[in-house]
Amino acid sequence: MDWSPELWISLASLLLAGVGVYYGRGALTPERGGESQRSFVDGRKDMGARFGELSEAAADIHVRARPALERIGTSTLLWEPAMRPPRPVPLRQVTLTWQENPPPPDPALLRATRRYLPQETRTRRYQRYSSAMGDLARPALFEDRPSFRLLRADWSHADGPSLDFGPGQYFDLIDQNEALAHELAEATRRKPGRLPFWGLPIRRLLTDDPLLLGRRKVLPSVGTLTLRRTPDGQASFLLLLRGKGKVATGEEIFGPLPGGMIQPASLSPHAHRRDLSLWRVIMREYNEELLGAPEATGDGGTEVDYGQPPYSLLDAALDDGSLRVWCFGMGLEPLHLAVCVLTVAVFEAHTFDTVFAEAVKENDEGHVISQRPDGAVRGLPFTEAGIADLQAKRHLLSSPLAGLLQLAQQHQEMLLAPPGCAPT
């Protein structure tokens, strides 16, 4: 046979095509990645099962490494003087400003977060935690939405707390925070009582400064403890049991209601300026979590109309004093090193009952925990005994919820003062 150059080229092409089909088919089969993918999924299940234990361990690591950090009461939520104003301030005194060009993240930190990523195919490893999570352990709510990245926080500014934000994406948070938690779960799986610090390369980069605002992408949430105050000065509060398979983090854990990422409500460029507001984030979360509205995403560029109920009712209540919202600063959830702006909203009972007359029991994120005489939302008793009973189940409480409950108890006299009597 005459082996012409054309024949050699044809044979080589067939061989390459066969190799491509072999590996391509491997990339599409459910078993691709094999053991590394099963290990990744098992690791995420272990993180959920040991959430309380891992949070306690992470809190201990960071408190020992940075003396300025302290727990808020007996909770695992951490903060230090630079993370809070000298005293709680009305939410409207917190100023948010926009910075267009944030600094790039630390390359060493990005490399470290890829340590526990599984194989995507036989020849390629996942490059982002969010990609692996989306393919192998995807929750119901999992979308790479625009988010606001915290760049600077001055809680002691003479004119009131001042926070600077820039552009970010939600999966930036997943890539860093979930990898950090996964690392601790893996390092303690065989010996849960032992903290092998030298086996924690991601966390080790963050022990000197867990915030590291100039080197990592910090996308804060805002957590709000909601109090319903009756005319006799008594109060109740609401919880959200975060649903299994519904949320990206904190499944089957009690959290504050409402709570959510500090994000714009629309893809419209105007929303990035208009929605840079803690209060607007909180209002949207009330609408979604307590009134069952779909999440405001504005995929087609549609912006939220804040002139319509329930937003107009909430704005009016804040103006007339039948709703007061206080900001306590921000806390650090130790397992993921996630930042949460801490707020407490105090509704007069008649205002709460009017705004939330159509409150729901279930929402897209979980189950609303509340006593419901006659089908109405009233909340759990905000009493020393009631809170102590809840804190006895501390392994089931998110760090922000546990911290907020303790802060609310400490400042109960201020929070439950009649409208017009509380200091401003």
GROMACS .gro file of C-alpha atoms in nm:
model
  424
    1MET     CA    1   0.000   0.000   0.000
    2ASP     CA    2   0.118   0.347  -0.085
    3TRP     CA    3   0.115   0.544   0.243
    4SER     CA    4   0.069   0.888   0.098
    5PRO     CA    5   0.080   1.204   0.314
    6GLU     CA    6  -0.294   1.243   0.261
    7LEU     CA    7  -0.358   0.896   0.405
    8TRP     CA    8  -0.141   0.965   0.708
    9ILE     CA    9  -0.332   1.288   0.770
   10SER     CA   10  -0.666   1.106   0.741
   11LEU     CA   11  -0.556   0.835   0.986
   12ALA     CA   12  -0.428   1.097   1.233
   13SER     CA   13  -0.756   1.285   1.209
   14LEU     CA   14  -0.954   0.969   1.283
   15LEU     CA   15  -0.732   0.893   1.582
   16LEU     CA   16  -0.773   1.242   1.725
   17ALA     CA   17  -1.146   1.229   1.670
   18GLY     CA   18  -1.162   0.899   1.858
   19VAL     CA   19  -0.967   1.042   2.149
   20GLY     CA   20  -1.198   1.343   2.155
   21VAL     CA   21  -1.508   1.123   2.160
   22TYR     CA   22  -1.357   0.909   2.439
   23TYR     CA   23  -1.285   1.200   2.667
   24GLY     CA   24  -1.589   1.396   2.562
   25ARG     CA   25  -1.813   1.101   2.647
   26GLY     CA   26  -1.635   1.074   2.981
   27ALA     CA   27  -1.707   1.441   3.048
   28LEU     CA   28  -2.079   1.383   2.996
   29THR     CA   29  -2.132   1.067   3.200
   30PRO     CA   30  -2.275   1.085   3.553
   31GLU     CA   31  -1.962   0.911   3.688
   32ARG     CA   32  -1.713   1.164   3.555
   33GLY     CA   33  -1.459   1.262   3.809
   34GLY     CA   34  -1.539   0.945   4.004
   35GLU     CA   35  -1.418   0.940   4.360
   36SER     CA   36  -1.320   1.310   4.378
   37GLN     CA   37  -1.675   1.415   4.296
   38ARG     CA   38  -1.825   1.178   4.552
   39SER     CA   39  -1.578   1.310   4.809
   40PHE     CA   40  -1.680   1.668   4.729
   41VAL     CA   41  -2.050   1.591   4.777
   42ASP     CA   42  -1.979   1.398   5.098
   43GLY     CA   43  -1.774   1.692   5.223
   44ARG     CA   44  -2.065   1.930   5.173
   45LYS     CA   45  -2.300   1.692   5.356
   46ASP     CA   46  -2.052   1.674   5.642
   47MET     CA   47  -2.034   2.055   5.657
   48GLY     CA   48  -2.410   2.069   5.704
   49ALA     CA   49  -2.423   1.790   5.961
   50ARG     CA   50  -2.146   1.948   6.174
   51PHE     CA   51  -2.238   2.313   6.120
   52GLY     CA   52  -2.249   2.404   6.489
   53GLU     CA   53  -1.932   2.215   6.578
   54LEU     CA   54  -1.739   2.363   6.286
   55SER     CA   55  -1.858   2.715   6.368
   56GLU     CA   56  -1.735   2.678   6.727
   57ALA     CA   57  -1.398   2.549   6.605
   58ALA     CA   58  -1.359   2.832   6.354
   59ALA     CA   59  -1.449   3.093   6.617
   60ASP     CA   60  -1.183   2.954   6.850
   61ILE     CA   61  -0.919   2.967   6.574
   62HIS     CA   62  -0.980   3.333   6.492
   63VAL     CA   63  -1.022   3.460   6.848
   64ARG     CA   64  -0.689   3.301   6.943
   65ALA     CA   65  -0.513   3.435   6.634
   66ARG     CA   66  -0.642   3.794   6.658
   67PRO     CA   67  -0.681   3.928   7.013
   68ALA     CA   68  -0.905   4.219   6.905
   69LEU     CA   69  -1.174   3.975   6.789
   70GLU     CA   70  -1.431   3.859   7.040
   71ARG     CA   71  -1.753   3.661   7.041
   72ILE     CA   72  -2.079   3.848   7.073
   73GLY     CA   73  -2.192   3.708   7.406
   74THR     CA   74  -2.183   3.329   7.395
   75SER     CA   75  -2.254   3.315   7.020
   76THR     CA   76  -2.000   3.225   6.754
   77LEU     CA   77  -2.051   3.559   6.578
   78LEU     CA   78  -1.730   3.764   6.597
   79TRP     CA   79  -1.652   4.132   6.590
   80GLU     CA   80  -1.401   4.386   6.715
   81PRO     CA   81  -1.424   4.759   6.797
   82ALA     CA   82  -1.348   4.861   6.437
   83MET     CA   83  -1.653   4.664   6.320
   84ARG     CA   84  -1.916   4.858   6.515
   85PRO     CA   85  -2.018   5.213   6.604
   86PRO     CA   86  -1.964   5.328   6.964
   87ARG     CA   87  -2.339   5.272   7.018
   88PRO     CA   88  -2.626   5.144   6.800
   89VAL     CA   89  -2.736   5.401   6.543
   90PRO     CA   90  -3.058   5.451   6.345
   91LEU     CA   91  -3.018   5.276   6.012
   92ARG     CA   92  -3.060   5.597   5.813
   93GLN     CA   93  -2.741   5.733   5.969
   94VAL     CA   94  -2.534   5.468   5.788
   95THR     CA   95  -2.401   5.609   5.459
   96LEU     CA   96  -2.318   5.387   5.162
   97THR     CA   97  -2.101   5.511   4.875
   98TRP     CA   98  -1.993   5.358   4.545
   99GLN     CA   99  -1.640   5.290   4.416
  100GLU     CA  100  -1.612   5.191   4.052
  101ASN     CA  101  -1.273   5.015   4.040
  102PRO     CA  102  -1.211   4.776   4.332
  103PRO     CA  103  -0.869   4.618   4.384
  104PRO     CA  104  -0.808   4.266   4.247
  105PRO     CA  105  -0.818   3.970   4.488
  106ASP     CA  106  -0.503   3.810   4.627
  107PRO     CA  107  -0.374   3.547   4.376
  108ALA     CA  108  -0.242   3.330   4.660
  109LEU     CA  109  -0.588   3.322   4.816
  110LEU     CA  110  -0.747   3.228   4.484
  111ARG     CA  111  -0.499   2.943   4.438
  112ALA     CA  112  -0.560   2.814   4.790
  113THR     CA  113  -0.939   2.801   4.740
  114ARG     CA  114  -0.896   2.546   4.459
  115ARG     CA  115  -0.738   2.284   4.685
  116TYR     CA  116  -1.051   2.075   4.742
  117LEU     CA  117  -1.209   2.112   4.401
  118PRO     CA  118  -1.297   1.778   4.237
  119GLN     CA  119  -1.228   1.653   3.886
  120GLU     CA  120  -1.469   1.788   3.628
  121THR     CA  121  -1.359   1.535   3.366
  122ARG     CA  122  -1.088   1.272   3.348
  123THR     CA  123  -0.833   1.533   3.252
  124ARG     CA  124  -0.961   1.859   3.399
  125ARG     CA  125  -1.030   1.982   3.751
  126TYR     CA  126  -1.301   2.234   3.834
  127GLN     CA  127  -1.160   2.585   3.847
  128ARG     CA  128  -1.427   2.739   4.072
  129TYR     CA  129  -1.609   2.610   4.379
  130SER     CA  130  -1.934   2.757   4.247
  131SER     CA  131  -1.905   2.550   3.928
  132ALA     CA  132  -1.854   2.226   4.121
  133MET     CA  133  -2.135   2.313   4.360
  134GLY     CA  134  -2.369   2.402   4.075
  135ASP     CA  135  -2.303   2.069   3.899
  136LEU     CA  136  -2.282   1.833   4.196
  137ALA     CA  137  -2.475   1.984   4.490
  138ARG     CA  138  -2.694   2.257   4.347
  139PRO     CA  139  -2.953   2.416   4.580
  140ALA     CA  140  -3.282   2.554   4.451
  141LEU     CA  141  -3.168   2.916   4.487
  142PHE     CA  142  -2.834   2.941   4.313
  143GLU     CA  143  -2.776   3.225   4.068
  144ASP     CA  144  -2.470   3.439   3.999
  145ARG     CA  145  -2.640   3.771   4.057
  146PRO     CA  146  -2.467   4.109   4.078
  147SER     CA  147  -2.376   4.191   4.437
  148PHE     CA  148  -2.208   4.473   4.625
  149ARG     CA  149  -1.850   4.417   4.740
  150LEU     CA  150  -1.745   4.585   5.065
  151LEU     CA  151  -1.424   4.786   5.015
  152ARG     CA  152  -1.404   5.003   5.327
  153ALA     CA  153  -1.593   5.033   5.656
  154ASP     CA  154  -1.561   5.327   5.895
  155TRP     CA  155  -1.803   5.268   6.179
  156SER     CA  156  -1.670   5.557   6.391
  157HIS     CA  157  -1.689   5.832   6.128
  158ALA     CA  158  -1.778   6.172   6.277
  159ASP     CA  159  -2.081   6.208   6.048
  160GLY     CA  160  -2.203   5.853   6.109
  161PRO     CA  161  -2.092   5.511   5.989
  162SER     CA  162  -1.964   5.510   5.629
  163LEU     CA  163  -1.935   5.203   5.405
  164ASP     CA  164  -1.781   5.193   5.055
  165PHE     CA  165  -1.897   4.933   4.803
  166GLY     CA  166  -1.797   4.829   4.453
  167PRO     CA  167  -1.917   4.575   4.196
  168GLY     CA  168  -1.913   4.201   4.260
  169GLN     CA  169  -2.089   3.876   4.173
  170TYR     CA  170  -2.256   3.632   4.412
  171PHE     CA  171  -2.042   3.338   4.300
  172ASP     CA  172  -1.733   3.533   4.413
  173LEU     CA  173  -1.862   3.473   4.765
  174ILE     CA  174  -1.931   3.104   4.700
  175ASP     CA  175  -1.584   3.047   4.555
  176GLN     CA  176  -1.410   3.182   4.865
  177ASN     CA  177  -1.643   3.125   5.159
  178GLU     CA  178  -1.761   2.775   5.077
  179ALA     CA  179  -1.405   2.660   5.001
  180LEU     CA  180  -1.298   2.797   5.340
  181ALA     CA  181  -1.569   2.603   5.524
  182HIS     CA  182  -1.505   2.290   5.319
  183GLU     CA  183  -1.137   2.304   5.412
  184LEU     CA  184  -1.212   2.301   5.785
  185ALA     CA  185  -1.463   2.018   5.747
  186GLU     CA  186  -1.209   1.807   5.560
  187ALA     CA  187  -0.931   1.881   5.808
  188THR     CA  188  -1.142   1.780   6.110
  189ARG     CA  189  -1.345   1.493   5.964
  190ARG     CA  190  -1.132   1.212   6.108
  191LYS     CA  191  -1.049   1.388   6.438
  192PRO     CA  192  -1.330   1.640   6.505
  193GLY     CA  193  -1.182   1.757   6.836
  194ARG     CA  194  -0.847   1.851   6.688
  195LEU     CA  195  -0.765   2.172   6.502
  196PRO     CA  196  -0.482   2.103   6.256
  197PHE     CA  197  -0.401   2.466   6.185
  198TRP     CA  198  -0.120   2.380   5.944
  199GLY     CA  199  -0.367   2.186   5.732
  200LEU     CA  200  -0.575   2.499   5.671
  201PRO     CA  201  -0.393   2.699   5.401
  202ILE     CA  202  -0.691   2.919   5.310
  203ARG     CA  203  -0.776   3.006   5.668
  204ARG     CA  204  -0.411   3.062   5.754
  205LEU     CA  205  -0.396   3.341   5.496
  206LEU     CA  206  -0.686   3.514   5.676
  207THR     CA  207  -0.603   3.477   6.044
  208ASP     CA  208  -0.413   3.806   6.080
  209ASP     CA  209  -0.702   3.998   5.920
  210PRO     CA  210  -1.018   3.793   5.852
  211LEU     CA  211  -1.180   4.086   5.670
  212LEU     CA  212  -0.886   4.158   5.438
  213LEU     CA  213  -1.106   4.398   5.240
  214GLY     CA  214  -0.829   4.500   5.002
  215ARG     CA  215  -0.729   4.144   4.913
  216ARG     CA  216  -1.040   3.927   4.913
  217LYS     CA  217  -1.391   3.976   4.784
  218VAL     CA  218  -1.620   4.041   5.080
  219LEU     CA  219  -1.987   4.045   4.980
  220PRO     CA  220  -2.187   4.124   5.295
  221SER     CA  221  -2.539   4.027   5.382
  222VAL     CA  222  -2.774   4.214   5.611
  223GLY     CA  223  -2.946   4.026   5.893
  224THR     CA  224  -3.244   4.180   6.069
  225LEU     CA  225  -3.401   4.067   6.394
  226THR     CA  226  -3.768   4.166   6.368
  227LEU     CA  227  -3.947   4.262   6.690
  228ARG     CA  228  -4.323   4.320   6.714
  229ARG     CA  229  -4.387   4.554   7.007
  230THR     CA  230  -4.726   4.566   7.181
  231PRO     CA  231  -4.855   4.880   7.361
  232ASP     CA  232  -4.760   4.734   7.700
  233GLY     CA  233  -4.394   4.719   7.595
  234GLN     CA  234  -4.380   4.342   7.538
  235ALA     CA  235  -4.234   4.200   7.219
  236SER     CA  236  -4.211   3.892   7.001
  237PHE     CA  237  -3.966   3.800   6.726
  238LEU     CA  238  -3.956   3.599   6.403
  239LEU     CA  239  -3.724   3.326   6.275
  240LEU     CA  240  -3.665   3.157   5.941
  241LEU     CA  241  -3.588   2.785   5.930
  242ARG     CA  242  -3.373   2.767   5.619
  243GLY     CA  243  -3.494   2.485   5.397
  244LYS     CA  244  -3.295   2.176   5.303
  245GLY     CA  245  -3.202   2.193   4.937
  246LYS     CA  246  -3.335   2.548   4.904
  247VAL     CA  247  -3.041   2.769   5.001
  248ALA     CA  248  -2.670   2.773   4.921
  249THR     CA  249  -2.555   2.791   5.285
  250GLY     CA  250  -2.700   2.718   5.628
  251GLU     CA  251  -2.953   2.447   5.539
  252GLU     CA  252  -3.184   2.340   5.824
  253ILE     CA  253  -3.049   2.623   6.041
  254PHE     CA  254  -3.253   2.898   6.207
  255GLY     CA  255  -3.167   3.245   6.081
  256PRO     CA  256  -3.296   3.599   6.129
  257LEU     CA  257  -3.600   3.706   5.933
  258PRO     CA  258  -3.540   3.882   5.708
  259GLY     CA  259  -3.187   3.828   5.587
  260GLY     CA  260  -3.026   3.859   5.247
  261MET     CA  261  -2.731   3.963   5.039
  262ILE     CA  262  -2.666   4.332   4.978
  263GLN     CA  263  -2.749   4.331   4.607
  264PRO     CA  264  -2.922   4.545   4.348
  265ALA     CA  265  -3.275   4.434   4.262
  266SER     CA  266  -3.226   4.462   3.888
  267LEU     CA  267  -2.972   4.414   3.613
  268SER     CA  268  -3.035   4.774   3.515
  269PRO     CA  269  -2.717   4.986   3.554
  270HIS     CA  270  -2.926   5.248   3.736
  271ALA     CA  271  -3.015   4.994   4.005
  272HIS     CA  272  -2.651   4.968   4.112
  273ARG     CA  273  -2.675   5.324   4.241
  274ARG     CA  274  -3.042   5.338   4.336
  275ASP     CA  275  -3.038   5.011   4.530
  276LEU     CA  276  -2.714   5.078   4.718
  277SER     CA  277  -2.918   5.104   5.037
  278LEU     CA  278  -2.939   4.878   5.341
  279TRP     CA  279  -3.299   4.983   5.393
  280ARG     CA  280  -3.406   4.889   5.041
  281VAL     CA  281  -3.239   4.550   5.076
  282ILE     CA  282  -3.427   4.493   5.403
  283MET     CA  283  -3.760   4.603   5.251
  284ARG     CA  284  -3.720   4.366   4.956
  285GLU     CA  285  -3.637   4.079   5.192
  286TYR     CA  286  -3.950   4.150   5.398
  287ASN     CA  287  -4.156   4.133   5.080
  288GLU     CA  288  -3.996   3.804   4.975
  289GLU     CA  289  -3.962   3.622   5.306
  290LEU     CA  290  -4.272   3.734   5.495
  291LEU     CA  291  -4.513   3.816   5.211
  292GLY     CA  292  -4.399   3.543   4.973
  293ALA     CA  293  -4.313   3.767   4.677
  294PRO     CA  294  -4.075   3.622   4.417
  295GLU     CA  295  -3.715   3.733   4.451
  296ALA     CA  296  -3.658   4.070   4.286
  297THR     CA  297  -3.408   3.994   4.011
  298GLY     CA  298  -3.508   4.236   3.735
  299ASP     CA  299  -3.369   4.003   3.467
  300GLY     CA  300  -3.515   4.217   3.191
  301GLY     CA  301  -3.389   4.537   3.348
  302THR     CA  302  -3.718   4.604   3.528
  303GLU     CA  303  -3.659   4.801   3.845
  304VAL     CA  304  -3.851   4.774   4.172
  305ASP     CA  305  -4.120   5.039   4.223
  306TYR     CA  306  -4.056   5.149   4.581
  307GLY     CA  307  -4.358   5.379   4.565
  308GLN     CA  308  -4.594   5.079   4.584
  309PRO     CA  309  -4.690   4.860   4.884
  310PRO     CA  310  -4.539   4.706   5.082
  311TYR     CA  311  -4.243   4.941   5.027
  312SER     CA  312  -4.450   5.256   5.058
  313LEU     CA  313  -4.604   5.128   5.383
  314LEU     CA  314  -4.264   5.043   5.527
  315ASP     CA  315  -4.124   5.382   5.429
  316ALA     CA  316  -4.420   5.558   5.588
  317ALA     CA  317  -4.381   5.358   5.909
  318LEU     CA  318  -4.013   5.447   5.929
  319ASP     CA  319  -4.102   5.813   5.878
  320ASP     CA  320  -4.376   5.824   6.144
  321GLY     CA  321  -4.181   5.624   6.405
  322SER     CA  322  -4.410   5.322   6.422
  323LEU     CA  323  -4.108   5.132   6.285
  324ARG     CA  324  -3.755   5.193   6.412
  325VAL     CA  325  -3.452   5.021   6.262
  326TRP     CA  326  -3.120   5.017   6.448
  327CYS     CA  327  -2.778   4.922   6.315
  328PHE     CA  328  -2.528   4.761   6.553
  329GLY     CA  329  -2.233   4.727   6.314
  330MET     CA  330  -2.122   4.413   6.138
  331GLY     CA  331  -2.031   4.065   6.252
  332LEU     CA  332  -1.810   3.791   6.113
  333GLU     CA  333  -1.957   3.444   6.077
  334PRO     CA  334  -1.647   3.235   6.155
  335LEU     CA  335  -1.697   2.917   5.952
  336HIS     CA  336  -1.725   3.094   5.616
  337LEU     CA  337  -1.580   3.430   5.730
  338ALA     CA  338  -1.894   3.586   5.588
  339VAL     CA  339  -1.974   3.944   5.687
  340CYS     CA  340  -2.324   4.037   5.807
  341VAL     CA  341  -2.449   4.388   5.879
  342LEU     CA  342  -2.649   4.356   6.202
  343THR     CA  343  -2.983   4.536   6.237
  344VAL     CA  344  -3.289   4.519   6.461
  345ALA     CA  345  -3.630   4.639   6.340
  346VAL     CA  346  -3.893   4.727   6.601
  347PHE     CA  347  -4.252   4.745   6.470
  348GLU     CA  348  -4.543   4.876   6.669
  349ALA     CA  349  -4.795   4.590   6.670
  350HIS     CA  350  -5.064   4.774   6.471
  351THR     CA  351  -4.813   4.867   6.200
  352PHE     CA  352  -4.672   4.515   6.179
  353ASP     CA  353  -5.021   4.365   6.156
  354THR     CA  354  -5.119   4.606   5.879
  355VAL     CA  355  -4.809   4.566   5.665
  356PHE     CA  356  -4.793   4.187   5.707
  357ALA     CA  357  -5.162   4.102   5.713
  358GLU     CA  358  -5.102   3.850   5.432
  359ALA     CA  359  -4.790   3.692   5.582
  360VAL     CA  360  -4.699   3.346   5.455
  361LYS     CA  361  -4.586   3.030   5.635
  362GLU     CA  362  -4.346   2.916   5.361
  363ASN     CA  363  -4.123   3.107   5.122
  364ASP     CA  364  -3.860   3.018   4.865
  365GLU     CA  365  -3.593   2.993   5.135
  366GLY     CA  366  -3.768   2.805   5.413
  367HIS     CA  367  -4.033   2.806   5.685
  368VAL     CA  368  -4.141   3.110   5.890
  369ILE     CA  369  -4.134   3.027   6.263
  370SER     CA  370  -4.405   3.214   6.451
  371GLN     CA  371  -4.697   3.161   6.685
  372ARG     CA  372  -5.015   3.205   6.483
  373PRO     CA  373  -5.326   3.266   6.694
  374ASP     CA  374  -5.622   3.285   6.458
  375GLY     CA  375  -5.385   3.236   6.166
  376ALA     CA  376  -5.203   3.566   6.220
  377VAL     CA  377  -4.827   3.609   6.251
  378ARG     CA  378  -4.730   3.717   6.601
  379GLY     CA  379  -4.380   3.579   6.660
  380LEU     CA  380  -4.209   3.401   6.948
  381PRO     CA  381  -4.201   3.567   7.293
  382PHE     CA  382  -3.905   3.800   7.329
  383THR     CA  383  -3.845   3.703   7.691
  384GLU     CA  384  -3.540   3.589   7.881
  385ALA     CA  385  -3.684   3.239   7.919
  386GLY     CA  386  -3.787   3.215   7.553
  387ILE     CA  387  -3.448   3.324   7.425
  388ALA     CA  388  -3.263   3.099   7.672
  389ASP     CA  389  -3.465   2.802   7.548
  390LEU     CA  390  -3.373   2.884   7.191
  391GLN     CA  391  -3.006   2.939   7.270
  392ALA     CA  392  -2.994   2.596   7.432
  393LYS     CA  393  -3.019   2.473   7.072
  394ARG     CA  394  -2.726   2.692   6.970
  395HIS     CA  395  -2.595   2.436   6.720
  396LEU     CA  396  -2.911   2.500   6.517
  397LEU     CA  397  -2.879   2.880   6.518
  398SER     CA  398  -2.691   3.077   6.256
  399SER     CA  399  -2.417   3.297   6.395
  400PRO     CA  400  -2.598   3.621   6.295
  401LEU     CA  401  -2.921   3.511   6.465
  402ALA     CA  402  -2.745   3.408   6.786
  403GLY     CA  403  -2.549   3.733   6.794
  404LEU     CA  404  -2.851   3.950   6.720
  405LEU     CA  405  -3.055   3.788   6.997
  406GLN     CA  406  -2.782   3.865   7.248
  407LEU     CA  407  -2.741   4.223   7.127
  408ALA     CA  408  -3.117   4.278   7.141
  409GLN     CA  409  -3.126   4.152   7.499
  410GLN     CA  410  -2.840   4.383   7.596
  411HIS     CA  411  -3.019   4.685   7.444
  412GLN     CA  412  -3.375   4.581   7.528
  413GLU     CA  413  -3.457   4.903   7.716
  414MET     CA  414  -3.364   5.118   7.416
  415LEU     CA  415  -3.529   4.892   7.158
  416LEU     CA  416  -3.862   4.856   7.339
  417ALA     CA  417  -3.898   5.219   7.448
  418PRO     CA  418  -4.222   5.378   7.316
  419PRO     CA  419  -4.198   5.565   6.985
  420GLY     CA  420  -4.046   5.907   7.040
  421CYS     CA  421  -3.879   5.806   7.367
  422ALA     CA  422  -3.588   5.609   7.227
  423PRO     CA  423  -3.264   5.808   7.190
  424THR     CA  424  -3.173   5.913   6.836
   0.00000   0.00000   0.00000
